[in-house]
Short mmCIF file of C-alpha atoms and ligand atoms in Angstrom, two decimals:
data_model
loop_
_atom_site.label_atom_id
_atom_site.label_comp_id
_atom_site.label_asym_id
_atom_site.label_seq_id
_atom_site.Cartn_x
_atom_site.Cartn_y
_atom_site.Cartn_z
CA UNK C 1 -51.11 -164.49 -80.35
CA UNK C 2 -49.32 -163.69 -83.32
CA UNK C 3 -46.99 -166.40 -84.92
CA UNK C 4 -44.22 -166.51 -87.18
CA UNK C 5 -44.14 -169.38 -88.98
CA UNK C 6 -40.74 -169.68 -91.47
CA UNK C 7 -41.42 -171.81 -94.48
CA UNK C 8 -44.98 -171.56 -93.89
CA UNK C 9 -45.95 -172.40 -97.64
CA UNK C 10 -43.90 -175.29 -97.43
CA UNK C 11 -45.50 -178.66 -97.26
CA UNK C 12 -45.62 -179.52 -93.21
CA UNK C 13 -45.83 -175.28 -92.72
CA UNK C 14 -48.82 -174.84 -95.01
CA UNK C 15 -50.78 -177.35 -92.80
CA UNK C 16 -49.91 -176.08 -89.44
CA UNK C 17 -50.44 -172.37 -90.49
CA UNK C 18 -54.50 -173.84 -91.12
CA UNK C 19 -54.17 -175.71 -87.51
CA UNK C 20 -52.78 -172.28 -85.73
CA UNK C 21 -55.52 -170.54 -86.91
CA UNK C 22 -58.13 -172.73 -86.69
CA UNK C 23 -56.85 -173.00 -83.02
CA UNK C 24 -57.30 -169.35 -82.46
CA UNK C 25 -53.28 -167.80 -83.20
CA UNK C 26 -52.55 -165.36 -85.97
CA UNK C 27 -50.02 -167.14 -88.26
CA UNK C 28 -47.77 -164.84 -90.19
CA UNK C 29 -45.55 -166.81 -93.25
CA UNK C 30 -41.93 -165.59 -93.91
CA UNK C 31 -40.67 -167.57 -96.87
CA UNK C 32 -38.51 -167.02 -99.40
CA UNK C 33 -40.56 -168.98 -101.89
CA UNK C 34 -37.34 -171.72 -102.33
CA UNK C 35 -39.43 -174.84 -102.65
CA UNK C 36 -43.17 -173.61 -102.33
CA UNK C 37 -45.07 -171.15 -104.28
CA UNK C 38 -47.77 -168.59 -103.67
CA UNK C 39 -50.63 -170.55 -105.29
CA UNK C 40 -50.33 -171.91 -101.28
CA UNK C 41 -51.76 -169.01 -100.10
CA UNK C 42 -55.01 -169.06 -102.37
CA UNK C 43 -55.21 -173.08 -100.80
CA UNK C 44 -54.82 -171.50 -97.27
CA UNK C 45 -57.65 -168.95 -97.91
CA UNK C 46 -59.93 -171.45 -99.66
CA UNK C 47 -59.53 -173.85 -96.19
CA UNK C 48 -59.54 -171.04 -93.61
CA UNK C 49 -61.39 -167.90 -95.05
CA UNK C 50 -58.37 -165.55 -94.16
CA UNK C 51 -55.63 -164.08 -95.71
CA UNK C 52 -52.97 -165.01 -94.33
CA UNK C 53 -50.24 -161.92 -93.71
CA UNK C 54 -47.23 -163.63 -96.26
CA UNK C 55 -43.62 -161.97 -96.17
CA UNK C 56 -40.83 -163.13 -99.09
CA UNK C 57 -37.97 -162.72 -97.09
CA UNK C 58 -34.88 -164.91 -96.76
CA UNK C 59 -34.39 -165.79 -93.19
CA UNK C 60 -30.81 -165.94 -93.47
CA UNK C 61 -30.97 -162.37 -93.90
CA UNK C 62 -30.56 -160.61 -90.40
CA UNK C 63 -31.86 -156.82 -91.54
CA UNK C 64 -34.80 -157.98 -93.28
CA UNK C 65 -35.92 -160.12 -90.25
CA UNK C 66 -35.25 -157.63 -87.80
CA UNK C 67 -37.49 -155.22 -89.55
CA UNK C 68 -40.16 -158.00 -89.71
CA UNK C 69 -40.00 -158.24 -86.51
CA UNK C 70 -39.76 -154.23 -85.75
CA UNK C 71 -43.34 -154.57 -87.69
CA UNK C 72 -45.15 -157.06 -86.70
CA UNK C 73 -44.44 -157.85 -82.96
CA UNK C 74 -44.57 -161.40 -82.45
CA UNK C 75 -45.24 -163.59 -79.54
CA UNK C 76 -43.17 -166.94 -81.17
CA UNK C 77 -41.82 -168.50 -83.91
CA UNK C 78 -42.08 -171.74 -85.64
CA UNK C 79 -39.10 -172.17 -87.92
CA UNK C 80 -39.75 -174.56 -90.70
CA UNK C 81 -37.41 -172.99 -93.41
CA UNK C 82 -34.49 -174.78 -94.25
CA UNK C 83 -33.05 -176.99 -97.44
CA UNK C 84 -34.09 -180.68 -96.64
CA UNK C 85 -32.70 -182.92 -99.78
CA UNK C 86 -30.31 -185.34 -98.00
CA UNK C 87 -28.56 -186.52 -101.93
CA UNK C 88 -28.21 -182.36 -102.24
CA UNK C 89 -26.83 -181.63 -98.89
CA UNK C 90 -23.81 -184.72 -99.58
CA UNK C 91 -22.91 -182.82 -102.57
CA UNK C 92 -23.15 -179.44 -101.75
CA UNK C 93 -22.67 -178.87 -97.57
CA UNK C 94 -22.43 -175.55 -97.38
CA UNK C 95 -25.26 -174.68 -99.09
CA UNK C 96 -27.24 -176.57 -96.25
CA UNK C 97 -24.68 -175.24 -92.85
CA UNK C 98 -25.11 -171.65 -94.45
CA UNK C 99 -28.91 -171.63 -95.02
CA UNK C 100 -30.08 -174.28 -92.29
CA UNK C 101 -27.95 -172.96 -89.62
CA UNK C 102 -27.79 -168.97 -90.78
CA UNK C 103 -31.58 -168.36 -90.81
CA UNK C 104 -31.77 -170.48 -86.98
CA UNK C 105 -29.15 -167.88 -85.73
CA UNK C 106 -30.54 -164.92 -87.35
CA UNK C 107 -34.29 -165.92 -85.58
CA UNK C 108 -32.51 -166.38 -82.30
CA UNK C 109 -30.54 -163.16 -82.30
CA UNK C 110 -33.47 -161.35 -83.54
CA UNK C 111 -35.87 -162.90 -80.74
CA UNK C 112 -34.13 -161.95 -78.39
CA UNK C 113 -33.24 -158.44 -79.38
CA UNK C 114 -37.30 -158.01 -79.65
CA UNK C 115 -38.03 -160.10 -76.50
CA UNK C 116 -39.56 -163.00 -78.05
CA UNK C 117 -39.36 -166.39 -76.01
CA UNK C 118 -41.72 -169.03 -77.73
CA UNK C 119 -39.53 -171.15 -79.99
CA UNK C 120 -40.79 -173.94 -82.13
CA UNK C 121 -38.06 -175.87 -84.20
CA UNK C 122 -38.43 -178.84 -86.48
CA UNK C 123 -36.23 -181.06 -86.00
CA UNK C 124 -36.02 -184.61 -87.54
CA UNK C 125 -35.83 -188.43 -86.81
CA UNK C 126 -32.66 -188.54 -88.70
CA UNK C 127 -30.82 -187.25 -85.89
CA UNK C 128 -31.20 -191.05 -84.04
CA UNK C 129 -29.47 -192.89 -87.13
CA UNK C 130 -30.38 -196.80 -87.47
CA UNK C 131 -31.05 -196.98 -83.60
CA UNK C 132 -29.82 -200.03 -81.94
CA UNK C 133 -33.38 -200.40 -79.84
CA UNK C 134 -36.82 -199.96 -80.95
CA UNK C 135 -39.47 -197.83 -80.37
CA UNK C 136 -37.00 -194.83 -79.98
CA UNK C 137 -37.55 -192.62 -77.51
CA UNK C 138 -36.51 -189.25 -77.02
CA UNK C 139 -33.28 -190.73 -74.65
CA UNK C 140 -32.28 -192.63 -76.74
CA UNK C 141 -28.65 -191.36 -78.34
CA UNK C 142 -28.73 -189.44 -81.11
CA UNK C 143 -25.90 -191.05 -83.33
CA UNK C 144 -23.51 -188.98 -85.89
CA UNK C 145 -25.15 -187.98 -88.46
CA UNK C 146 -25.19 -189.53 -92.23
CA UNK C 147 -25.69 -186.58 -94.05
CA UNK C 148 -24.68 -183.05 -93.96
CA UNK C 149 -28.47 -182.01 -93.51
CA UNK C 150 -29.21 -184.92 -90.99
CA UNK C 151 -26.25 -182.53 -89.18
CA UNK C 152 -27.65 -179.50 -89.22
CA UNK C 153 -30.57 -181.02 -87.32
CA UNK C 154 -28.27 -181.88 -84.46
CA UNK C 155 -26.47 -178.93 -84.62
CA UNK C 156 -29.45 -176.80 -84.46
CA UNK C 157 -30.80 -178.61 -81.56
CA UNK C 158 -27.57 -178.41 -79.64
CA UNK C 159 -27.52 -174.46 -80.78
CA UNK C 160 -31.00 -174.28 -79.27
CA UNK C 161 -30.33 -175.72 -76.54
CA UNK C 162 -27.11 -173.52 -75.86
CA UNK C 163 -29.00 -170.76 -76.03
CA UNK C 164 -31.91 -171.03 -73.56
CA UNK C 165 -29.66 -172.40 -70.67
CA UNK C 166 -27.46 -168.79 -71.94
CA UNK C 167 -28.86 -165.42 -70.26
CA UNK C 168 -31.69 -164.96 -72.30
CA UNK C 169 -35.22 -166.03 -70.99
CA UNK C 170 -36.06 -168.10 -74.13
CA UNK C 171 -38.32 -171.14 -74.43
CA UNK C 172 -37.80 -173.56 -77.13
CA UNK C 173 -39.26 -176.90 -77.92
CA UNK C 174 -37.73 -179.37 -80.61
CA UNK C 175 -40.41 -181.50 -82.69
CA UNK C 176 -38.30 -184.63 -84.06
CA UNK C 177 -40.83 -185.35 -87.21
CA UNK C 178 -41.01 -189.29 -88.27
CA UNK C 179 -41.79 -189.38 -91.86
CA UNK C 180 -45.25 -187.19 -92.81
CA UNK C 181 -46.94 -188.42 -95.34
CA UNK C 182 -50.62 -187.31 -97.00
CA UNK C 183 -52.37 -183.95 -97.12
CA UNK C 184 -55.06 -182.05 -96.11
CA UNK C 185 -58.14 -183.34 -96.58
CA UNK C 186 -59.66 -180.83 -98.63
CA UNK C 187 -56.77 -181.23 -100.54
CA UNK C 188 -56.84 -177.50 -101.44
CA UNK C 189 -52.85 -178.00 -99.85
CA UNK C 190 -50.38 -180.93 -99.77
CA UNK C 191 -46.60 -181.42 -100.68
CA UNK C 192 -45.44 -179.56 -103.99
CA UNK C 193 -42.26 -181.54 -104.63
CA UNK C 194 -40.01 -179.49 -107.17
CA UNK C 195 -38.63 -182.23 -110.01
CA UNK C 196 -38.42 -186.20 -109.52
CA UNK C 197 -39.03 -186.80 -105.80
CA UNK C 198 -36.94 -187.94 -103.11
CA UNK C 199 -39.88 -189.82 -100.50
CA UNK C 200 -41.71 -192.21 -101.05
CA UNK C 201 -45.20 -191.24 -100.95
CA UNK C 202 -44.75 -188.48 -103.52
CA UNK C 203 -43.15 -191.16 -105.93
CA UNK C 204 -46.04 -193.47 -105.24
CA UNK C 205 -48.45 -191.10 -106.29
CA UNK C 206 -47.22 -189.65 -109.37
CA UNK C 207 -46.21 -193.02 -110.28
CA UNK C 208 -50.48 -194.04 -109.77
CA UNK C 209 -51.03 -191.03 -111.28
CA UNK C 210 -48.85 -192.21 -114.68
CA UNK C 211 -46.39 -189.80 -114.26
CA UNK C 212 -43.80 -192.08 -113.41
CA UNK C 213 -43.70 -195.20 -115.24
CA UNK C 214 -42.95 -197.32 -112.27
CA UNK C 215 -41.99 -197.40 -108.36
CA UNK C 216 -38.84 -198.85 -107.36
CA UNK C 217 -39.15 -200.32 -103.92
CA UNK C 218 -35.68 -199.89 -102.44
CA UNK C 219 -34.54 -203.61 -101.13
CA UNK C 220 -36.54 -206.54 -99.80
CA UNK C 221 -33.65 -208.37 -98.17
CA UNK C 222 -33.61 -205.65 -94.88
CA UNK C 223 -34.02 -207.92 -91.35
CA UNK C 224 -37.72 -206.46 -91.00
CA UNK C 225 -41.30 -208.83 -91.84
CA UNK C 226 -41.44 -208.83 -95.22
CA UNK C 227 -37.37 -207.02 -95.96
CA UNK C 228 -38.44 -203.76 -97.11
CA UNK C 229 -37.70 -200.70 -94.70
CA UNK C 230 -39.70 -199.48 -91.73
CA UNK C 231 -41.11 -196.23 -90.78
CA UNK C 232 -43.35 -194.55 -88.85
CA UNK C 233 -45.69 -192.75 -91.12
CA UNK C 234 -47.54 -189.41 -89.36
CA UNK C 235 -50.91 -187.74 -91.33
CA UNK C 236 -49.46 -184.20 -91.92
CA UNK C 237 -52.57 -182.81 -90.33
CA UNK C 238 -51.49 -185.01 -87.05
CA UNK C 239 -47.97 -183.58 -87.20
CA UNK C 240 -49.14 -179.78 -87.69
CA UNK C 241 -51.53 -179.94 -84.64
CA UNK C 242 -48.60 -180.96 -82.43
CA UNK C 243 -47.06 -177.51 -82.86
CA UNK C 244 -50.37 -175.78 -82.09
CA UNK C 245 -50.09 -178.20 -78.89
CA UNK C 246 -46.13 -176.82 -78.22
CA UNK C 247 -46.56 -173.24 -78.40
CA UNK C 248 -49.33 -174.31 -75.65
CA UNK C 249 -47.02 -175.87 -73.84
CA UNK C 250 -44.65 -173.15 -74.51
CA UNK C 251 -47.35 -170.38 -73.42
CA UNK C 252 -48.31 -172.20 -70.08
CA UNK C 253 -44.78 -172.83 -69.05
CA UNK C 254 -43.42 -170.56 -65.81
CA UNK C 255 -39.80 -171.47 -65.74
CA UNK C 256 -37.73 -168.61 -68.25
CA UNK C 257 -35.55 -171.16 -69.70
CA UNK C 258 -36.66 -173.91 -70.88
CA UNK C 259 -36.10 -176.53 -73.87
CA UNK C 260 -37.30 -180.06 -74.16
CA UNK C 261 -37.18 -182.16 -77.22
CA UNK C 262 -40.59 -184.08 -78.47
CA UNK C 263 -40.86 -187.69 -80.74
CA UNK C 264 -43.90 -186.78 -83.34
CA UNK C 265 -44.74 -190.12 -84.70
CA UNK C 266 -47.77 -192.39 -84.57
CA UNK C 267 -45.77 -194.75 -81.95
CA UNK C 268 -46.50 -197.78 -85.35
CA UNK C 269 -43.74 -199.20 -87.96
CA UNK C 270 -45.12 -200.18 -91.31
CA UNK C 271 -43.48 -201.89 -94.08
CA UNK C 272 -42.73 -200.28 -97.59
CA UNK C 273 -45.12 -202.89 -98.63
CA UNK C 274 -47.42 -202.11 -96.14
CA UNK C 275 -47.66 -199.23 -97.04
CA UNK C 276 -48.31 -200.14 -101.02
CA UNK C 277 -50.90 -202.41 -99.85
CA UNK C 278 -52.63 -199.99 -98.11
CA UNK C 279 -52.32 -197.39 -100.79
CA UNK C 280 -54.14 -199.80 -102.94
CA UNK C 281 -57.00 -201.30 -100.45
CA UNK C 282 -57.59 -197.25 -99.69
CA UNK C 283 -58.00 -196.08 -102.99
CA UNK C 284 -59.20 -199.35 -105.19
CA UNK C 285 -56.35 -199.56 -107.79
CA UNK C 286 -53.56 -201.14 -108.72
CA UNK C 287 -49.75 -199.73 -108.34
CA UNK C 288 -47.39 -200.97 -111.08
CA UNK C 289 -43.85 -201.60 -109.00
CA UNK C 290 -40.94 -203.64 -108.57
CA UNK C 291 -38.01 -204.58 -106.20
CA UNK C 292 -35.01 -202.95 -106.94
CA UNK C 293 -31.27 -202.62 -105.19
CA UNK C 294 -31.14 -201.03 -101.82
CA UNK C 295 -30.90 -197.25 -101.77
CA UNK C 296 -27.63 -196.59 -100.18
CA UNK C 297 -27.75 -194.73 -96.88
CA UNK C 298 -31.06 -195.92 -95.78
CA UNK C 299 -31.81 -196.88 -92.28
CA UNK C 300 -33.85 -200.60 -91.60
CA UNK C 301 -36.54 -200.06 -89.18
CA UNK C 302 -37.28 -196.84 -87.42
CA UNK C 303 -40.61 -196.07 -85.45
CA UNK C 304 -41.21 -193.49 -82.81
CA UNK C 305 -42.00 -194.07 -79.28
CA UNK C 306 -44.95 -191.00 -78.57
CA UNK C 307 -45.66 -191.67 -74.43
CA UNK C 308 -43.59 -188.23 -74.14
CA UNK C 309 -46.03 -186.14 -76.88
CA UNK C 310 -48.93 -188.06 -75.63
CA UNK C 311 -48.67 -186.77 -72.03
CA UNK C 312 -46.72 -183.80 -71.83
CA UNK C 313 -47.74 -182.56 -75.23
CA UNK C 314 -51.45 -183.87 -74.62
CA UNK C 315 -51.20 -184.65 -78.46
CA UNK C 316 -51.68 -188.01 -80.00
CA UNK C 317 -52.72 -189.11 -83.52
CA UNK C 318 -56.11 -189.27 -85.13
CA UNK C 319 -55.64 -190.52 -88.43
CA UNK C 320 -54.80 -193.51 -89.77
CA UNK C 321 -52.05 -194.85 -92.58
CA UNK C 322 -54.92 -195.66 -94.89
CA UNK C 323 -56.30 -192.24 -93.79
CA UNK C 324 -53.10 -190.49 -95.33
CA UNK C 325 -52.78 -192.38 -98.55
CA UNK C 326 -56.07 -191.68 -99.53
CA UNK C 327 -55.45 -187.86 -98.77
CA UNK C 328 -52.52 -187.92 -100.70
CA UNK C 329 -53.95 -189.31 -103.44
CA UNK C 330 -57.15 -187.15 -103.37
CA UNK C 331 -54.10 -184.56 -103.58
CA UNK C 332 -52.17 -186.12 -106.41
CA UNK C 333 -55.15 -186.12 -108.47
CA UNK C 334 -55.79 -182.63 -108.18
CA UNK C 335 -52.29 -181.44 -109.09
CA UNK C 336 -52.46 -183.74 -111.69
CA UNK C 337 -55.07 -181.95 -113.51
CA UNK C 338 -53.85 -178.79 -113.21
P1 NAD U 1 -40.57 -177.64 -97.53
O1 NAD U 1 -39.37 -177.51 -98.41
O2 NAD U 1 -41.87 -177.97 -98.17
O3 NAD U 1 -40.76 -176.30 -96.68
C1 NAD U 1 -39.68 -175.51 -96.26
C2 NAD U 1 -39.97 -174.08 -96.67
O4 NAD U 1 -38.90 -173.26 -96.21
C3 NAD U 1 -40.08 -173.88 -98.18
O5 NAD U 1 -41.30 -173.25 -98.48
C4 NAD U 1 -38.88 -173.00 -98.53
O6 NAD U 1 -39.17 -172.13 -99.59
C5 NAD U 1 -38.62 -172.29 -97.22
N1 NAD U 1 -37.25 -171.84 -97.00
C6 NAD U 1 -36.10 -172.56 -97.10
N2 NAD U 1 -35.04 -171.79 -96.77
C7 NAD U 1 -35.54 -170.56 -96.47
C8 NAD U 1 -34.96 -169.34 -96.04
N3 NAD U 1 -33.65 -169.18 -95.89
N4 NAD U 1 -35.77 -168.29 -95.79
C9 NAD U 1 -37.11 -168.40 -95.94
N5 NAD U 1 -37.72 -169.53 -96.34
C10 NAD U 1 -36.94 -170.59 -96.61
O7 NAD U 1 -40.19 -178.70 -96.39
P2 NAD U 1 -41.12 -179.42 -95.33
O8 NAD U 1 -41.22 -180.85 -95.71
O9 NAD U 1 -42.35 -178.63 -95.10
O10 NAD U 1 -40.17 -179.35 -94.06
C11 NAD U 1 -40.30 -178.33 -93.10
C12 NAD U 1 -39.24 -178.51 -92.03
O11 NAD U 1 -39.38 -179.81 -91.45
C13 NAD U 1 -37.80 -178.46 -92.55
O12 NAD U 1 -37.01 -177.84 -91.56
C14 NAD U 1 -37.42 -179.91 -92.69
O13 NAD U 1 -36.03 -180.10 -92.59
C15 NAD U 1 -38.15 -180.51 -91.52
N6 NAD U 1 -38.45 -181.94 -91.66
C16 NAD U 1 -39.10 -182.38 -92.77
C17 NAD U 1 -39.37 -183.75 -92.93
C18 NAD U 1 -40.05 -184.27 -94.15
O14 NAD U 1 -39.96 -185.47 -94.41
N7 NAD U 1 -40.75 -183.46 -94.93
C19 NAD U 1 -38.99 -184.63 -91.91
C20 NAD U 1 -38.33 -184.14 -90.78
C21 NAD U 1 -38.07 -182.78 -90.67
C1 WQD U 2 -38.98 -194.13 -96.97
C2 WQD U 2 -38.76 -195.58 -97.36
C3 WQD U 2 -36.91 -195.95 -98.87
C4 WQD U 2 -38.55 -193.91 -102.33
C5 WQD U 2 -36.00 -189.13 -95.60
C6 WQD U 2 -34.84 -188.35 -95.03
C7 WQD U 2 -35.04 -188.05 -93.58
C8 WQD U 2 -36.42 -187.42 -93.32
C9 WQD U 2 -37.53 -188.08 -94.08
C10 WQD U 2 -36.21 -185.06 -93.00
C11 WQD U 2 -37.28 -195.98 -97.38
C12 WQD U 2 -38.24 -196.34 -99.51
C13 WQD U 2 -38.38 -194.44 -101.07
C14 WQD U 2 -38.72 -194.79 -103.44
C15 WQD U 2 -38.58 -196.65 -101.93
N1 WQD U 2 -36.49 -186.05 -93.70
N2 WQD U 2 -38.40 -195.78 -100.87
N3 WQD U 2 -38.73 -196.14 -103.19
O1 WQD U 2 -35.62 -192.38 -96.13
O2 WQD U 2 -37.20 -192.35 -94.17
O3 WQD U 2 -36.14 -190.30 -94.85
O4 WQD U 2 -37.16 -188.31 -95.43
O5 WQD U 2 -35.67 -184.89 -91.96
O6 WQD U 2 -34.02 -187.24 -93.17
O7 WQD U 2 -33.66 -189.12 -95.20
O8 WQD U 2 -37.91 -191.29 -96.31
O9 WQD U 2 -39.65 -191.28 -98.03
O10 WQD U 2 -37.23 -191.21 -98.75
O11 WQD U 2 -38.14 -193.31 -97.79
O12 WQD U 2 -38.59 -197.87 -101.76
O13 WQD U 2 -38.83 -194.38 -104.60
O14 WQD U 2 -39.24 -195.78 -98.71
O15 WQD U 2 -35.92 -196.88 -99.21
O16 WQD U 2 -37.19 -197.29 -96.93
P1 WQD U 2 -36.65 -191.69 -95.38
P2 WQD U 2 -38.25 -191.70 -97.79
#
């Protein structure tokens, strides 16, 4: 079955286009080369032996897609693509309602004008806010969104949503990522961040790595076990076998409209400092950081409930926290010495 997969030489993209085919479907990237280069695809040959079809193309752009589509007749879509800086999307909204919510309308219109049903969006934990009960679960209310980009996530689901219960027969699944962390194990790919990075695991890294002189660990007066922030940190290998596990579900499913929405998280809070610790038992070193202010905007304590992915998925986790930090280290290394 052949796959489109938007933003597949992005970070979480890259790792599920090695899971799809490994799992026996014919990815095919579009990307328009934003935040990812093309130096992915020699990673994605070295892992899987294939070259994998790769299309530049802007998915905002409704002619180009359509003629992607006229060529290549697919049987579903994963759409990855979209802007994801929350600091950028604050100052510049439009950028992220025009791109994030242009190139989800232009797939949509263009499925269905080619009869394509199998949607697979990613969607984001940032669409439940600080939560006032934990583990969430997938019932549990999404709040308004803090940033512009946290509401394009709600906005697309809602759009999704819309449109399978409209005439079309269109099946769509939302995957509500936690935070994915590490790489793949090979570490031939892993996340490419473009200038001083946002998350945390990419600071942590270049920061072991000496290319940051120090991490700042965002508050340690939060009501959590030691008072830094929680989260529920996913191997990116974990996370990218879930959508090989959706389009199953997808695939499988009888009814001609359907949509259902999908927690992918290890079910486990850790600590910033959990996580530090762990970063240095894993590898055997020493991280030079310090406690600073709190980062404004961020939520406390946030970890998935995954009973809903576990069963009706029939996905669950295999790696561990100290599994992922030593991947993205073996990864951080490598670009290091490039
Ligand atoms: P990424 O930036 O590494 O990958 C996104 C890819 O989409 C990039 O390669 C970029 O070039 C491409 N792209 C962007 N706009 C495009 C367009 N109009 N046309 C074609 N290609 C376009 O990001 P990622 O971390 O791999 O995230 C993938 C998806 O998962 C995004 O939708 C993101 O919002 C979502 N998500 C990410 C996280 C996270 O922490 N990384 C968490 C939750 C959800
Ligand atoms: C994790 C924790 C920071 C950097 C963001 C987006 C969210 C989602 C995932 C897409 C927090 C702390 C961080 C640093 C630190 N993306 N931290 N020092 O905040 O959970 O979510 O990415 O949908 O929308 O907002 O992830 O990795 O930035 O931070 O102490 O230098 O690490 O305060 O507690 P976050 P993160």
């Amino acid at each position: 079955m052949k796959i489109a997969v938007t933003g597949g030489t992005g970070y979480i993209g890259s790792h599920t286009v090695v899971e799809l085919q490994s799992a026996g479907f014919e990815p095919v990237i579009v990307d328009n080369l934003y935040n990812s280069n093309q130096e992915v695809l020699q990673g994605l040959y070295n892992i899987t032996g294939r070259d994998i079809p790769f299309y530049n193309i802007d998915c905002t752009q409704e002619q180009a897609v359509r003629e992607l589509f006229e060529k290549e007749k697919f049987d579903g879509v994963i759409h990855f693509a979209a802007y994801k800086a929350v600091g950028e999307s604050v100052a510049e909204p439009l950028k992220y309602y025009e791109n994030n919510l242009g190139s989800l309308i232009v797939l949509l219109k263009v499925m269905q004008e080619f009869g394509v049903s199998n949607f697979v969006f990613s969607s984001s934990c940032t669409v439940y806010g600080q939560p006032d009960t934990l583990p969430v679960t997938e019932d549990t209310p999404r709040l308004p969104a803090t940033s512009p980009y946290g509401n394009t996530k709600a906005i697309s689901e809602d759009i999704i949503r819309d449109f399978v219960f409209s005439k079309p027969a269109i099946k769509a699944i939302s995957l509500r990522y936690f935070n994915p962390v590490g790489a793949h194990p090979s570490a031939e790919i892993g996340e490419l961040p473009l200038g001083v990075p946002n998350n945390l695991v990419p600071y942590l890294t270049q920061a072991a790595a000496g290319l940051r002189d120090t991490l700042v660990v965002f508050g340690d007066d939060y009501d959590t076990a030691d008072g830094t922030c929680v989260r529920d940190f996913i191997h990116v290998v974990d996370l990218a076998k879930a959508h090989v596990k959706a389009l199953e579900l997808l695939n499988g499913q009888s009814e001609p409209n359907y949509y259902d929405v999908f927690n992918v998280g290890t079910g486990q809070g850790n600590t910033v400092l959990e996580l530090i610790k762990t970063f240095e038992e894993a590898n055997n070193l020493k991280l030079n950081y310090h406690i600073g202010p709190r980062r404004p905007g961020d939520v406390e304590k946030i970890w998935a409930q995954s009973d809903k992915a576990n069963t009706v998925l029939k996905w669950k986790t295999e790696k561990t926290l100290a599994d992922s930090l030593r991947d993205a280290w073996r990864w951080q290394q490598k670009i290091t010495k490039k």
